[in-house]
């Protein structure tokens, strides 16, 4: 294989890459969002500078991807923290768990999504919308919401899912030092809200050493939403370089 042939590829294994070379389009993406207030000290301990916490609000989400170009259907759950950056409201994505390896690999390598494999689900059970997350065989989260009790303003729904999102991008070098250590920003685009509902909700989080969602305990449920939408994920943009700022993380111990 010639050098110019190598340069035409974007991921390994060559000839059968784990993810497609595209920004995916989501059709009928279904959200269960539960916003809750948590312990201020706990949320500050896991939120990186220069992001700021004004109110310790966390969003637990379960997303059923009914149709995704390049990937096909899958389900994902995650935890996002309400933050601000240079005065602009946003969310810091702390963790995401999904049942698709291609989507997990593409999200991490192309972007900076903190994705690992898990077993989330979203379904209707006896007039309640239920979202669950298992890590291996262990239950990590159970969310329940009344099914379509009250219509939600589509503009409010759009605002919930289009808020700027921040993530950490790590790229280790071959000697285990950091080649890149950045805070990146992205936004969802091309949003078409098809349904939007709100209702009472509950959320239980269970402790797990490899899925520590319960480190941000549920102190008060603020609101919940059930949204169906089409959308496109936007590209990443670095907004803060920790290495240039002199915060070069030490190489991990092996």
Coordinates of C-alpha atoms in Angstrom, one line a residue:
X1 CA 0.0 0.0 0.0
X2 CA 1.4 3.4 -1.0
X3 CA 1.6 6.3 1.3
X4 CA -1.0 8.2 -0.6
X5 CA -3.3 5.2 -0.3
X6 CA -2.9 5.2 3.5
X7 CA -3.7 8.9 3.6
X8 CA -7.1 8.2 2.0
X9 CA -8.3 6.2 5.0
X10 CA -9.6 7.8 8.2
X11 CA -9.8 4.9 10.8
X12 CA -8.7 1.4 11.5
X13 CA -9.1 -1.4 10.6
X14 CA -8.4 -0.3 7.0
X15 CA -11.0 -1.7 4.7
X16 CA -13.6 -2.2 7.4
X17 CA -13.5 0.9 9.7
X18 CA -15.5 0.8 12.9
X19 CA -17.5 3.9 12.0
X20 CA -18.6 5.8 8.8
X21 CA -16.8 9.0 7.6
X22 CA -19.8 11.4 8.2
X23 CA -21.7 13.5 10.6
X24 CA -24.8 11.4 11.2
X25 CA -28.4 12.5 10.7
X26 CA -30.9 11.4 13.3
X27 CA -34.5 10.7 12.4
X28 CA -37.2 10.4 15.2
X29 CA -34.6 10.6 18.0
X30 CA -36.6 10.1 21.2
X31 CA -35.5 11.8 24.4
X32 CA -36.5 11.2 28.1
X33 CA -34.9 14.0 30.0
X34 CA -35.0 14.4 33.8
X35 CA -33.6 17.5 35.3
X36 CA -32.6 17.3 39.0
X37 CA -30.8 19.3 41.6
X38 CA -27.7 17.6 43.2
X39 CA -25.1 18.3 45.8
X40 CA -23.1 21.5 44.9
X41 CA -19.8 20.1 46.2
X42 CA -20.2 16.8 44.3
X43 CA -21.0 18.5 41.0
X44 CA -18.1 21.0 41.4
X45 CA -15.7 18.1 42.1
X46 CA -16.4 16.5 38.6
X47 CA -16.8 19.7 36.5
X48 CA -13.5 20.9 34.9
X49 CA -12.4 24.5 34.9
X50 CA -12.9 26.9 33.2
X51 CA -16.6 25.8 33.2
X52 CA -18.6 27.4 36.0
X53 CA -21.5 26.0 38.1
X54 CA -24.2 28.5 39.0
X55 CA -26.9 26.1 40.0
X56 CA -26.2 22.4 40.6
X57 CA -28.6 21.0 38.0
X58 CA -28.0 17.7 36.3
X59 CA -29.9 16.2 33.3
X60 CA -30.2 12.4 33.1
X61 CA -31.1 11.5 29.6
X62 CA -32.1 8.3 27.7
X63 CA -32.2 8.6 23.9
X64 CA -33.7 6.1 21.6
X65 CA -32.1 6.5 18.1
X66 CA -34.8 5.1 15.9
X67 CA -32.9 5.9 12.6
X68 CA -29.4 7.1 12.2
X69 CA -27.5 7.4 8.9
X70 CA -24.3 5.3 9.0
X71 CA -25.1 3.6 12.2
X72 CA -28.7 2.4 12.3
X73 CA -30.9 2.2 15.5
X74 CA -29.3 2.2 19.0
X75 CA -30.1 3.5 22.5
X76 CA -28.0 5.8 24.7
X77 CA -28.1 7.2 28.2
X78 CA -26.0 9.9 29.8
X79 CA -25.5 12.5 32.4
X80 CA -25.0 16.2 31.6
X81 CA -24.2 19.0 34.1
X82 CA -25.6 22.6 33.7
X83 CA -22.6 25.0 33.3
X84 CA -21.7 28.3 31.9
X85 CA -18.6 29.3 29.8
X86 CA -17.6 32.9 29.5
X87 CA -21.2 33.8 30.5
X88 CA -22.9 31.5 28.0
X89 CA -25.2 28.7 29.5
X90 CA -24.4 25.2 28.4
X91 CA -24.0 21.6 29.5
X92 CA -20.9 19.5 30.3
X93 CA -21.3 15.9 29.2
X94 CA -20.0 13.8 32.0
X95 CA -20.7 10.3 30.8
X96 CA -22.6 8.4 28.0
X97 CA -23.5 4.7 27.8
X98 CA -24.8 3.1 24.6
X99 CA -25.4 -0.3 23.0
X100 CA -23.6 0.4 19.7
X101 CA -19.8 -0.1 19.4
X102 CA -19.6 1.8 16.0
X103 CA -21.4 4.8 17.5
X104 CA -19.2 4.7 20.6
X105 CA -16.0 4.5 18.7
X106 CA -17.0 7.2 16.2
X107 CA -18.2 9.5 19.0
X108 CA -14.9 9.2 20.9
X109 CA -12.5 9.3 18.1
X110 CA -14.0 11.8 15.7
X111 CA -15.5 14.0 18.5
X112 CA -14.9 14.0 22.2
X113 CA -18.1 12.3 23.4
X114 CA -17.4 10.3 26.7
X115 CA -19.0 7.1 25.3
X116 CA -18.6 3.6 26.7
X117 CA -20.7 0.5 26.1
X118 CA -23.7 -0.1 28.3
X119 CA -27.3 -1.4 28.1
X120 CA -29.8 1.5 28.1
X121 CA -33.5 1.1 27.2
X122 CA -36.5 3.3 26.7
X123 CA -40.1 1.9 26.6
X124 CA -43.7 2.4 27.7
X125 CA -44.9 0.4 30.7
X126 CA -48.5 0.8 32.1
X127 CA -48.9 4.5 31.2
X128 CA -45.3 5.4 32.3
X129 CA -42.4 6.1 30.0
X130 CA -39.5 4.2 31.5
X131 CA -35.8 4.7 30.9
X132 CA -33.2 2.4 32.3
X133 CA -29.4 1.9 32.2
X134 CA -27.6 -1.3 33.0
X135 CA -23.8 -1.6 33.1
X136 CA -23.1 -5.2 32.4
X137 CA -25.7 -7.1 34.5
X138 CA -26.1 -4.4 37.1
X139 CA -28.8 -1.7 37.2
X140 CA -27.3 1.8 37.3
X141 CA -30.4 4.0 36.7
X142 CA -34.2 3.8 36.5
X143 CA -36.2 6.8 35.4
X144 CA -40.0 7.0 35.1
X145 CA -42.2 9.7 33.7
X146 CA -46.0 10.0 33.1
X147 CA -46.7 9.4 29.5
X148 CA -47.7 12.5 27.5
X149 CA -49.5 14.3 30.3
X150 CA -49.1 17.9 29.1
X151 CA -48.0 19.3 25.7
X152 CA -44.7 21.2 25.8
X153 CA -43.9 24.3 23.8
X154 CA -41.8 23.2 20.9
X155 CA -39.5 26.2 21.3
X156 CA -38.8 25.2 24.9
X157 CA -38.1 21.6 23.7
X158 CA -35.7 22.9 21.0
X159 CA -33.9 25.1 23.5
X160 CA -33.3 22.1 25.8
X161 CA -31.6 20.0 23.1
X162 CA -29.8 22.8 21.2
X163 CA -27.9 24.2 24.2
X164 CA -24.1 24.3 23.7
X165 CA -22.4 21.1 24.9
X166 CA -18.9 20.9 26.3
X167 CA -16.6 17.8 26.6
X168 CA -13.0 16.9 27.4
X169 CA -10.9 15.7 24.5
X170 CA -7.8 13.6 25.4
X171 CA -5.2 12.3 22.9
X172 CA -2.4 10.4 24.7
X173 CA 1.0 10.2 23.0
X174 CA 3.0 7.0 22.7
X175 CA 4.9 7.6 25.9
X176 CA 1.7 8.0 27.8
X177 CA 2.0 11.8 28.1
X178 CA -0.7 14.0 26.6
X179 CA -0.5 15.1 23.0
X180 CA -3.8 16.9 23.3
X181 CA -5.9 17.9 26.4
X182 CA -8.7 20.3 25.4
X183 CA -12.2 21.5 26.3
X184 CA -14.3 21.4 23.2
X185 CA -17.7 22.8 22.3
X186 CA -20.5 21.6 20.0
X187 CA -24.1 22.3 19.2
X188 CA -26.9 20.2 17.7
X189 CA -28.3 21.6 14.4
X190 CA -31.2 21.1 11.9
X191 CA -33.7 20.5 14.7
X192 CA -37.3 19.6 13.9
X193 CA -39.3 19.0 17.0
X194 CA -42.1 16.5 16.2
X195 CA -43.5 15.9 19.7
X196 CA -42.8 17.4 23.1
X197 CA -44.4 16.5 26.4
X198 CA -43.9 17.1 30.1
X199 CA -45.2 15.2 33.1
X200 CA -44.2 14.2 36.7
X201 CA -41.1 12.0 36.9
X202 CA -38.8 10.1 39.3
X203 CA -35.2 9.0 39.1
X204 CA -33.2 6.4 41.0
X205 CA -29.4 6.1 40.7
X206 CA -27.5 3.1 42.0
X207 CA -23.8 3.1 42.9
X208 CA -21.4 1.3 40.5
X209 CA -17.6 1.8 40.5
X210 CA -17.4 1.9 36.7
X211 CA -20.6 3.9 36.1
X212 CA -20.6 6.5 38.9
X213 CA -23.8 8.4 38.1
X214 CA -24.9 8.1 41.7
X215 CA -21.9 10.3 42.7
X216 CA -24.3 13.1 41.7
X217 CA -27.2 12.2 44.0
X218 CA -30.8 13.1 43.2
X219 CA -31.9 15.7 45.8
X220 CA -34.9 17.3 44.0
X221 CA -36.6 16.6 40.6
X222 CA -36.9 19.9 38.7
X223 CA -38.7 18.9 35.5
X224 CA -39.0 16.2 32.9
X225 CA -39.5 16.1 29.1
X226 CA -40.3 13.6 26.4
X227 CA -39.2 14.9 23.0
X228 CA -39.2 13.3 19.5
X229 CA -37.1 15.2 17.0
X230 CA -34.9 15.1 13.8
X231 CA -31.5 16.6 14.2
X232 CA -27.8 16.6 13.1
X233 CA -24.8 16.6 15.3
X234 CA -22.5 19.6 14.8
X235 CA -18.7 19.6 14.5
X236 CA -16.4 20.1 17.5
X237 CA -14.5 23.3 18.2
X238 CA -11.7 23.5 20.8
X239 CA -12.3 26.4 23.2
X240 CA -9.6 25.8 25.9
X241 CA -6.2 24.1 25.7
X242 CA -5.1 22.7 29.1
X243 CA -1.6 22.1 27.9
X244 CA -1.0 25.7 26.7
X245 CA -2.6 26.8 30.0
X246 CA 0.1 25.0 31.8
X247 CA -2.1 22.3 33.2
X248 CA -0.2 19.4 31.6
X249 CA -1.6 16.2 33.3
X250 CA 1.0 13.8 34.6
X251 CA 1.4 10.6 32.6
X252 CA -0.7 7.8 34.0
X253 CA 1.0 5.2 36.2
X254 CA 1.4 1.9 34.4

